[in-house]
Coordinates of C-alpha atoms in Angstrom, one line a residue:
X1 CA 70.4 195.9 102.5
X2 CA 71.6 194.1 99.3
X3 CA 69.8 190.6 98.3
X4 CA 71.7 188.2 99.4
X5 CA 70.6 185.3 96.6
X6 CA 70.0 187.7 93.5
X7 CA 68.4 186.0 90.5
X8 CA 70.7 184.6 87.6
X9 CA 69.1 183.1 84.8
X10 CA 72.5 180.8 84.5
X11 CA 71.4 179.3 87.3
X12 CA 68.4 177.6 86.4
X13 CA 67.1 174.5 88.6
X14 CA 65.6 173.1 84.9
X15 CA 67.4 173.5 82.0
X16 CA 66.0 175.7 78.9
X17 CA 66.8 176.3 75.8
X18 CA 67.8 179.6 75.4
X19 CA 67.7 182.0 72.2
X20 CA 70.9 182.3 70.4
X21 CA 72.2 178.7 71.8
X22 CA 73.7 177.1 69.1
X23 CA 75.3 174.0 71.4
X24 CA 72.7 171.3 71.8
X25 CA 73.2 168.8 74.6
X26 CA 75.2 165.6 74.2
X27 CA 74.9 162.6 75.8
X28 CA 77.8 160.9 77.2
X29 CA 77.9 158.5 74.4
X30 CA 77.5 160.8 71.5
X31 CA 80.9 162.3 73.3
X32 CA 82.9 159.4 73.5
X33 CA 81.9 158.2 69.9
X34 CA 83.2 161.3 68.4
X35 CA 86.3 161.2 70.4
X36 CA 87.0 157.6 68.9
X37 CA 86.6 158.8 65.7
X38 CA 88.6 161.4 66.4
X39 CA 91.6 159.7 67.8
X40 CA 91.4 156.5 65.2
X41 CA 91.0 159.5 62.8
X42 CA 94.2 161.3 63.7
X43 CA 96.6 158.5 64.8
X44 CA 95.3 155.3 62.5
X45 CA 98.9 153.9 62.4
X46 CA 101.4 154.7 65.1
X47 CA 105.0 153.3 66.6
X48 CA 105.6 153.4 70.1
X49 CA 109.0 153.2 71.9
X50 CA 108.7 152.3 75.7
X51 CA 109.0 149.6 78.1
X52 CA 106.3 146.5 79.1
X53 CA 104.9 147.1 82.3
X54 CA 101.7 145.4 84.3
X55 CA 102.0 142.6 81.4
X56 CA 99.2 140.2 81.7
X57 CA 97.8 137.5 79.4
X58 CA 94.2 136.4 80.1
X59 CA 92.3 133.4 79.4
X60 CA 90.7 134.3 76.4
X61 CA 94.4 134.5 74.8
X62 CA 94.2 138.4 74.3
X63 CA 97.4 140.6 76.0
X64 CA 97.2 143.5 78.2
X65 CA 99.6 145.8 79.3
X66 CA 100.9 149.6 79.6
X67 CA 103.9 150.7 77.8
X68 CA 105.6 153.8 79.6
X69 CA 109.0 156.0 79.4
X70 CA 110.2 158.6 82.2
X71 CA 107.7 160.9 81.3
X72 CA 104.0 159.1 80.6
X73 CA 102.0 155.8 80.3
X74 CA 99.9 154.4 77.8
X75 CA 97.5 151.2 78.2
X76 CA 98.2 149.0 75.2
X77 CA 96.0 145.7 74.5
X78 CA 97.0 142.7 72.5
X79 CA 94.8 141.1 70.6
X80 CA 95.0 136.9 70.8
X81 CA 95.6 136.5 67.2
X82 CA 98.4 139.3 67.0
X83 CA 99.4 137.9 70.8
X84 CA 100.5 134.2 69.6
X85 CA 102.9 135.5 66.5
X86 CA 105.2 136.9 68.4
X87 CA 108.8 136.0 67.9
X88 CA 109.7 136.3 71.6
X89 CA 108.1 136.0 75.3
X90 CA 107.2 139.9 76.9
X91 CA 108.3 140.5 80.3
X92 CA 107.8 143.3 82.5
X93 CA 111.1 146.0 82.1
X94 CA 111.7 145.1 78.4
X95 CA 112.1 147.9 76.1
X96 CA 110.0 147.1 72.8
X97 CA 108.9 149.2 70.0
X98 CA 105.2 148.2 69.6
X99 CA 103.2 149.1 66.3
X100 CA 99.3 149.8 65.9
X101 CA 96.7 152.2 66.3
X102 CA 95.6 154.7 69.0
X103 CA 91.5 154.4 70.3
X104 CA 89.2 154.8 73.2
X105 CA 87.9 152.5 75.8
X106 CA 84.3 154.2 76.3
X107 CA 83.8 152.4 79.2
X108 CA 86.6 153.8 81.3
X109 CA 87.1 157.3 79.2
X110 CA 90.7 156.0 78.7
X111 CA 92.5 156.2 75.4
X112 CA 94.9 153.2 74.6
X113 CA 97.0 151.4 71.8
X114 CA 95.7 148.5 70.1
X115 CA 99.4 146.8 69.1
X116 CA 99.7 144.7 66.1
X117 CA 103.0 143.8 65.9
X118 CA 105.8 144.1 68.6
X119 CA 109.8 144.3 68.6
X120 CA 112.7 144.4 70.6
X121 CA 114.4 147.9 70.9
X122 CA 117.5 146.9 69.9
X123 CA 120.3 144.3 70.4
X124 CA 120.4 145.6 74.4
X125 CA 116.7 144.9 74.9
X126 CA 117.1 141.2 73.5
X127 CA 119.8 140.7 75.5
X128 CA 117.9 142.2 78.6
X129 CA 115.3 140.2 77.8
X130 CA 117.9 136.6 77.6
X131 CA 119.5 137.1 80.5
X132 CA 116.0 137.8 82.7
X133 CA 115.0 134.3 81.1
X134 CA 118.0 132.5 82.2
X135 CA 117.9 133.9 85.4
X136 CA 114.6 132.7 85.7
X137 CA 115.2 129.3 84.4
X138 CA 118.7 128.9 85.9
X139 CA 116.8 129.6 89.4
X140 CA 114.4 126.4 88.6
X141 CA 117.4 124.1 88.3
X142 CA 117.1 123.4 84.6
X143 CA 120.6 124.1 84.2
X144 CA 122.1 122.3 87.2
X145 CA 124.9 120.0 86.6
X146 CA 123.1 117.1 88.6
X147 CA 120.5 117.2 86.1
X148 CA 123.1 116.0 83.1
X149 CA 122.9 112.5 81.9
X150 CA 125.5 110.6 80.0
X151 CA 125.6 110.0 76.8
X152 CA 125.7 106.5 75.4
X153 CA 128.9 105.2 73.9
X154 CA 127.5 104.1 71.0
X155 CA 123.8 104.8 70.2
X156 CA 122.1 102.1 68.0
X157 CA 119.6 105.0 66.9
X158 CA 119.7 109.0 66.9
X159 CA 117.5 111.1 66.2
X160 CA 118.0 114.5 64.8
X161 CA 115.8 118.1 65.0
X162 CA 116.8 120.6 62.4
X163 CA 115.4 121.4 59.2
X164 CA 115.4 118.8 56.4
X165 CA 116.3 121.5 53.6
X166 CA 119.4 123.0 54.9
X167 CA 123.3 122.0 55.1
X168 CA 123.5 120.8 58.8
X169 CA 121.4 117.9 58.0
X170 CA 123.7 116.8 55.3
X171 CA 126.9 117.0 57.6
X172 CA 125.5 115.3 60.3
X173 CA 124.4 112.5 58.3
X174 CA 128.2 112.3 55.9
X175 CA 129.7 112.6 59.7
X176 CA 128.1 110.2 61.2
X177 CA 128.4 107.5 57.7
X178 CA 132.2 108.6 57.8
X179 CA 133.1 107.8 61.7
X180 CA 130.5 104.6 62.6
X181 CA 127.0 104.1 60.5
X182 CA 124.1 104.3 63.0
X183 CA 120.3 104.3 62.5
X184 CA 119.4 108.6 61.8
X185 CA 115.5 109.4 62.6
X186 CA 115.2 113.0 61.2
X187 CA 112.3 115.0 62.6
X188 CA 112.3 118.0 60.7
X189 CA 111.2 121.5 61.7
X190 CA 111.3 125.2 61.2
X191 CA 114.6 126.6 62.9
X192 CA 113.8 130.2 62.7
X193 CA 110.6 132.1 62.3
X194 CA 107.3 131.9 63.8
X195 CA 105.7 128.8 65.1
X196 CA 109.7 127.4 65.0
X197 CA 110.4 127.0 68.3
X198 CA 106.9 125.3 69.3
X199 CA 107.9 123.1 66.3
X200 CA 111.4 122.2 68.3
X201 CA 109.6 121.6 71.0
X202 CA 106.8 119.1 70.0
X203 CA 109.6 117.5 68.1
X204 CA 111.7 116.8 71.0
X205 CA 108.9 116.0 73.3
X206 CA 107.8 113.9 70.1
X207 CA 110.9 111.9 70.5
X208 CA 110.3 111.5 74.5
X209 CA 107.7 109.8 73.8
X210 CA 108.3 107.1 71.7
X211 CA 107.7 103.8 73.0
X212 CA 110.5 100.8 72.9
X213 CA 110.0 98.7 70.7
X214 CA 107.0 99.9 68.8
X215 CA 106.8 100.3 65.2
X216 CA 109.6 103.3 64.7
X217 CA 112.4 102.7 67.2
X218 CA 112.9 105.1 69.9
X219 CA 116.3 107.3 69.6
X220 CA 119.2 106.4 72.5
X221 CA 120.5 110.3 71.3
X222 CA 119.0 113.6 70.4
X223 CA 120.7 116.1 68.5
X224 CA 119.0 119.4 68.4
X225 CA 121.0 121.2 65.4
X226 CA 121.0 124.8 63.0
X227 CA 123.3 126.7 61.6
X228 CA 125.4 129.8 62.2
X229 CA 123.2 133.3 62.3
X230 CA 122.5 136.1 64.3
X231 CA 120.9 136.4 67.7
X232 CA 117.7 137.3 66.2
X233 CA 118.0 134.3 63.8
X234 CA 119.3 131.3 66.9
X235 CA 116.4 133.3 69.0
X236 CA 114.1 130.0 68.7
X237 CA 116.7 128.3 70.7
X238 CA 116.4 130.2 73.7
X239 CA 112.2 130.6 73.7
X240 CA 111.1 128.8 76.7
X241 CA 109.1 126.4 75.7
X242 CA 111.9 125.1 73.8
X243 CA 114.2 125.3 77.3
X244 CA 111.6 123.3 79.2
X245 CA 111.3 120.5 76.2
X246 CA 114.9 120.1 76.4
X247 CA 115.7 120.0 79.8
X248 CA 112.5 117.7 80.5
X249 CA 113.6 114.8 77.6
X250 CA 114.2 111.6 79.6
X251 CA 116.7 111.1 76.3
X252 CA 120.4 112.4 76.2
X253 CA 120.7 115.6 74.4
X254 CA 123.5 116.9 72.0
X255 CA 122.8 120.9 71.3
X256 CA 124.5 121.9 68.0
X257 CA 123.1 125.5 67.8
X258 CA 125.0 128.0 65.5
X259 CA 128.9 128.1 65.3
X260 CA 131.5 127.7 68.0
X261 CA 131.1 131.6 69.3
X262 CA 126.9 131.4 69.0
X263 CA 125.5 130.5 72.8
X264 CA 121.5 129.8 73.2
X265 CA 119.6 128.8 76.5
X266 CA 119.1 125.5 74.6
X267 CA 123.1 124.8 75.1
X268 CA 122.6 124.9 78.9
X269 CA 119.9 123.3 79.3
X270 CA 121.5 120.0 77.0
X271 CA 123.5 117.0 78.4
X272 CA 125.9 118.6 76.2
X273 CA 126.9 121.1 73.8
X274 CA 128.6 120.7 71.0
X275 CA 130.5 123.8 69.2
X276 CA 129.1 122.8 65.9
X277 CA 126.5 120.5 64.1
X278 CA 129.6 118.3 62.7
X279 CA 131.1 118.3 65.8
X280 CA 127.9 116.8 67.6
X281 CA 128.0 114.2 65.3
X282 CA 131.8 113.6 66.1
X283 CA 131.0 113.4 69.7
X284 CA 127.6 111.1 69.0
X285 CA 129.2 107.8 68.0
X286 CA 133.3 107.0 68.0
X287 CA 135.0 105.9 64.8
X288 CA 134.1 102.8 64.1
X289 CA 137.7 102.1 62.1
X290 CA 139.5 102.7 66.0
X291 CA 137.0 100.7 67.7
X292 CA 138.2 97.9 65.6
X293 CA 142.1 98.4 65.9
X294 CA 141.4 98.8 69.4
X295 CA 139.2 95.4 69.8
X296 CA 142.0 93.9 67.5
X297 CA 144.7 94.7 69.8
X298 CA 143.3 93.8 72.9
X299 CA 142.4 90.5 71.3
X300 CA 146.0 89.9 70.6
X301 CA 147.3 91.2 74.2
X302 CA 144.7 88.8 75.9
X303 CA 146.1 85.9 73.7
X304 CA 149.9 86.7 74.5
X305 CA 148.0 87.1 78.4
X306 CA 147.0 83.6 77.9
X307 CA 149.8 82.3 76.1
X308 CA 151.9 83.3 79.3
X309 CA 149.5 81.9 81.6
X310 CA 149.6 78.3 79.7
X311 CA 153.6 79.0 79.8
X312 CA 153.7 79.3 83.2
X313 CA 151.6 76.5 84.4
X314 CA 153.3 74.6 82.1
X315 CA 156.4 75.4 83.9
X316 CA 155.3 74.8 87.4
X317 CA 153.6 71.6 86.8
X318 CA 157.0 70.1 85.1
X319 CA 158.8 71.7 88.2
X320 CA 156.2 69.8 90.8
X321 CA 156.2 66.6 88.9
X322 CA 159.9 66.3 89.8
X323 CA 159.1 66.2 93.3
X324 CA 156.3 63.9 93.0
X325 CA 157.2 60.0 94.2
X326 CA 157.6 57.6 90.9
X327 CA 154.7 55.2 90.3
X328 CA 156.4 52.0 91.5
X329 CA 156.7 53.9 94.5
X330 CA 153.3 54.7 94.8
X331 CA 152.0 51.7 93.9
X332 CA 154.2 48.6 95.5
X333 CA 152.5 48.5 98.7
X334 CA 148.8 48.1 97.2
X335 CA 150.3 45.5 94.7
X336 CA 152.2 43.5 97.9
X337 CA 148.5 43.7 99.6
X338 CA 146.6 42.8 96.6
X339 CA 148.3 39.6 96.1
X340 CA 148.3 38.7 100.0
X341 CA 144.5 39.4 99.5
X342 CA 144.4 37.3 96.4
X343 CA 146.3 34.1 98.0
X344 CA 143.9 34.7 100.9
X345 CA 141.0 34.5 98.6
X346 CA 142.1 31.4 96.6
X347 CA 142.0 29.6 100.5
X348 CA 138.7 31.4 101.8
X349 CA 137.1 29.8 98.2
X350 CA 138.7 26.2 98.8
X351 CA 137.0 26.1 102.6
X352 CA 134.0 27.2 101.4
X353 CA 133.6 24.5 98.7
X354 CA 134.5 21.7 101.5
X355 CA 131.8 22.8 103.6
X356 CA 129.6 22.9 100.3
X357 CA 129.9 19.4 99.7
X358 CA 129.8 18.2 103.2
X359 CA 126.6 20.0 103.4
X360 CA 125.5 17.9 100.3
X361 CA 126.3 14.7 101.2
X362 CA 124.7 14.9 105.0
X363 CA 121.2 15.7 102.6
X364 CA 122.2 13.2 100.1
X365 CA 122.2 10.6 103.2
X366 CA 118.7 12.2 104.7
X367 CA 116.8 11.6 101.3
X368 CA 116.9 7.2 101.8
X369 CA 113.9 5.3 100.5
X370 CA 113.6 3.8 103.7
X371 CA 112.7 7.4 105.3
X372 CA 110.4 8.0 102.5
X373 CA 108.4 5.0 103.5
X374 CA 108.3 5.9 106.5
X375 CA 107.0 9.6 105.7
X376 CA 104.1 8.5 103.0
X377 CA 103.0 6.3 105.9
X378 CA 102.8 8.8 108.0
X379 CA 100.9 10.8 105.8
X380 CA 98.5 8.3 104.8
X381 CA 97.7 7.4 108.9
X382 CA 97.0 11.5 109.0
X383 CA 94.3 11.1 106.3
X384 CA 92.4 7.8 107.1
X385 CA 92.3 9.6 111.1
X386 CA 90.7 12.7 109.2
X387 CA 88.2 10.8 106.6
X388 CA 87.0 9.1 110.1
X389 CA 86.2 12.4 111.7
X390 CA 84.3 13.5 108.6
X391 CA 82.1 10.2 108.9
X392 CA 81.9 11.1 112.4
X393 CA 80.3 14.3 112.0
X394 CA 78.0 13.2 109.0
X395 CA 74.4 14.4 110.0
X396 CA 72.8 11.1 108.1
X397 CA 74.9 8.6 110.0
X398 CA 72.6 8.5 113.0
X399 CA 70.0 7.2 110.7
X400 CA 71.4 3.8 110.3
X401 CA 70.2 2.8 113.8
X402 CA 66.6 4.1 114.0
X403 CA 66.2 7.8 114.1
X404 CA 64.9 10.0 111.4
X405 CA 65.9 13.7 110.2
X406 CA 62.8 16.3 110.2
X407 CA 63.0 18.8 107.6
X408 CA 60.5 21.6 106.0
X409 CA 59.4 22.1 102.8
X410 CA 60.1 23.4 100.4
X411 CA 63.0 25.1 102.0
X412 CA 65.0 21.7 103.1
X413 CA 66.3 23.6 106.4
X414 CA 66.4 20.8 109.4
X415 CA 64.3 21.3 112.5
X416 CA 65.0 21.2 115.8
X417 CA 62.2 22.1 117.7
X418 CA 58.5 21.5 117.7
X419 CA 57.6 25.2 117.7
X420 CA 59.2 25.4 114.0
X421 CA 57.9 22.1 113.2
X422 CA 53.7 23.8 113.8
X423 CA 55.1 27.0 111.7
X424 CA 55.6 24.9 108.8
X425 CA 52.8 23.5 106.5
X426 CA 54.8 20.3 105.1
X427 CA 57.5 18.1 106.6
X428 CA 60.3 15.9 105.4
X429 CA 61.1 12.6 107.2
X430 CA 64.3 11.4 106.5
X431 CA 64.9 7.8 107.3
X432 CA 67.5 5.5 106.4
X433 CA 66.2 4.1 103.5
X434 CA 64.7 7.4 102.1
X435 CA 61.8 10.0 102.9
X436 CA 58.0 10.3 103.8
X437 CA 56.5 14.0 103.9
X438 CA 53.8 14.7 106.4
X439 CA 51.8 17.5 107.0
X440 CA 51.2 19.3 110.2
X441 CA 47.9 18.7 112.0
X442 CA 46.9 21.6 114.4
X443 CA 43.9 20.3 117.7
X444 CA 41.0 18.8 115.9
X445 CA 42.0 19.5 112.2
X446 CA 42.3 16.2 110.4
X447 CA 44.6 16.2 107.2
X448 CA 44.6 13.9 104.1
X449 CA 47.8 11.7 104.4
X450 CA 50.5 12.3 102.4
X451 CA 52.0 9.9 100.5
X452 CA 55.1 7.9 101.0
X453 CA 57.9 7.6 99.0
X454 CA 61.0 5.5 98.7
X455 CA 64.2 7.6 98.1
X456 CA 67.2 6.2 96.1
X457 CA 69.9 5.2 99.0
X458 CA 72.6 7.2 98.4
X459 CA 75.5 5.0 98.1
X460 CA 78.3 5.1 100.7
X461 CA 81.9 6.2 99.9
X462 CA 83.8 2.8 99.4
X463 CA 85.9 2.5 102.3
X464 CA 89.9 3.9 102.0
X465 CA 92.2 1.0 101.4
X466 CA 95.3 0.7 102.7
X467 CA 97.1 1.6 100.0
X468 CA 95.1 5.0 98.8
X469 CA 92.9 7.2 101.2
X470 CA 90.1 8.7 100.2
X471 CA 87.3 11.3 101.8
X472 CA 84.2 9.9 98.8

């Protein structure tokens, strides 16, 4: 019976080398470096025809993406630098002719195309490529009808995007001095080429955001202006960053992109569109010589308005003044009563001066000197009663028949009782003929005597006589 696992030096559990073995090992590395060489070494420079697929931009900037046709597909990678000069935005299902060169990716044993530059395929691949981007931006809103605002009639400042070099500039500005001078800010940018339509588009967002009344006046109109050109050369016009600045612009926009026939996404996205760059300036501001014709002539039809309006009141006043009554009319009633109130007055007056005087004489009669006697009498009766009272009530009268006033020293306040008479060291005996001061002896305490002392009398008031009272 045969050996069922015969020996076979080819199938060796270690590996030897063997005699006559001219192919060394190599590692996996080694294999993938000289296939990169290899490739890089053959196609350096190539041009690929085919459409984007699996398009991706990452955060770093850099573009990844496979190109394919019917029949393969190629990874392709964009580098950032390379990524943010292109002319237009890729989109999946646009066919584009990329240029670059062919290498490995080691790390997944993959060869791809590093692109350098990138183009449309053609007039029908831009075109594809437009209408995918209006599409897109048409199903935002940006070119609803809702979203249009008015333009003003006559804008005290405008402000104008184009390029400061070219011919549009110039008719805009001879336009605008020819039909009604306005304030122009000109914001000048690149209108074809790359960076132009990020240029655009800071420029109008530029203009967005001026403030009122700051330093440089903020524009009540935008025009967004270029000149005739192909597709390729208006592209700018329809990138979408340039869409988005336009439709976003809280300011009216005018687009005045290429000639009558030329149509970019920009002209959609405008409160307007203009067929040319003079014609926007036409529409921007009326002519200035019609505004005053027109202001002249509907001064003159308001005057002839209010020339007829005097005319006619005029007319019907005249026409109600006949109806009216005349004045003598009017007034002979109130003249009748006026003079019956007048006559009636004179006689009210008269009465009233009659009861004057008899008023006069009945005081002349009361004022005789006979009653004035008899009144100063009176009066001096009143005051001799009165002076009598006050000698009544005189505390040193009562002294004139015996009895003496007790007062304390040094105060003077008159006592009334013997308990204040022991609280005070020295009293006052007022007599009638003037004082003695004692002192207070207490049980069994003997004091020196004080000594006496004749006051002056005071003199009494000299009685009232008859003729004048008197209270002294």
């Amino acid at each position: 019976m045969p050996d069922p696992y015969p020996y076979d030096e080819s199938s060796r559990l270690v590996a030897e080398e063997i005699a006559g073995d001219n192919a060394l090992a190599l590692s996996v590395g080694e294999l993938s470096l000289k296939l990169k060489r290899m490739v890089e070494g053959e196609f350096g420079h190539v041009r690929l025809r085919g459409e984007i697929s699996g398009y991706k931009r990452a955060t770093s900037g850099h573009v990844y993406m496979s190109l394919k046709d019917e029949n393969a597909v190629i990874d392709a990678v964009m580098w950032k630098g390379a990524a943010n000069t292109l002319p237009f935005q890729p989109q999946d299902g646009i066919e584009v002719i990329a240029t670059g060169r062919l290498t490995t990716f080691p790390g997944r044993s993959k060869y791809q195309i590093v692109i350098e530059r990138m183009e449309l395929a053609g007039a029908g691949a831009l075109m594809a490529l437009l209408e995918k981007l209006k599409a897109k931006l048409a199903g935002e809103g940006l070119f609803a009808r809702e979203r249009k605002k008015p333009l003003p009639f006559m804008p005290p400042v405008i402000g104008v995007v184009t390029s400061p070099t070219g011919a549009v500039i110039r008719d805009i500005l001879h336009r605008l001095e020819d039909r009604c001078p306005t304030h122009v800010i000109v914001w000048p940018v690149k209108v074809q080429g790359d960076g132009s339509a990020r240029e655009i588009a800071a420029a109008i967002r530029g203009f967005d955001a001026i403030e009122p009344g700051g330093p440089v006046p903020r524009p009540d109109l935008v025009i967004v202006a270029r000149g005739g050109g192909s597709i390729e050369d208006l592209w700018s016009f329809n990138e979408e960053v340039v869409v988005r600045a336009v439709a976003d612009c809280s300011i009216p926009i005018i687009s005045a992109v290429g000639h009558e026939t030329d149509t970019t996404l920009c002209d959609y996205a405008a409160d307007l569109r203009a067929p040319t760059p003079t014609a926007a300036a036409e529409i921007a501001v009326p002519v200035l010589a019609d505004i005053r014709l027109t202001v002249a002539a509907q001064g003159q039809r308001a005057e002839r308005c209010a020339r007829r309006y005097v005319e006619r009141g005029r007319e019907q006043l005249t026409a109600m003044a006949r109806l009216l009554p005349k004045r003598d009319q009017l007034l002979g009633p109130q003249r009748q009563r006026a003079d019956e109130a007048g006559a009636r007055l004179d006689r009210g007056l008269e009465r009233r001066v009659t009861l004057a005087r008899g008023g006069l004489d009945r005081a002349g009669a009361a004022l005789r000197p006979a009653i004035l006697e008899r009144q100063v009498e009176r009066g001096r009766d009143r005051l001799a009663s009165t002076w009598r009272l006050v000698q009544s009530l005189n505390p040193d009268r009562i002294l004139e028949r015996g009895y003496a006033r007790i007062t304390a020293r040094p105060g003077g306040e008159t006592l009334s009782s013997a308990e204040a008479a022991r609280a005070a060291d020295t009293l006052t005996l007022r007599f009638r003929d003037g004082t003695v001061d004692v002192a207070v002896e207490a049980a069994g305490v003997e004091r020196p005597a004080l000594k006496t002392y004749d006051k002056p009398r005071r003199e009494q008031p000299k009685q009232a006589g008859p003729d004048q009272p008197t209270l002294l």
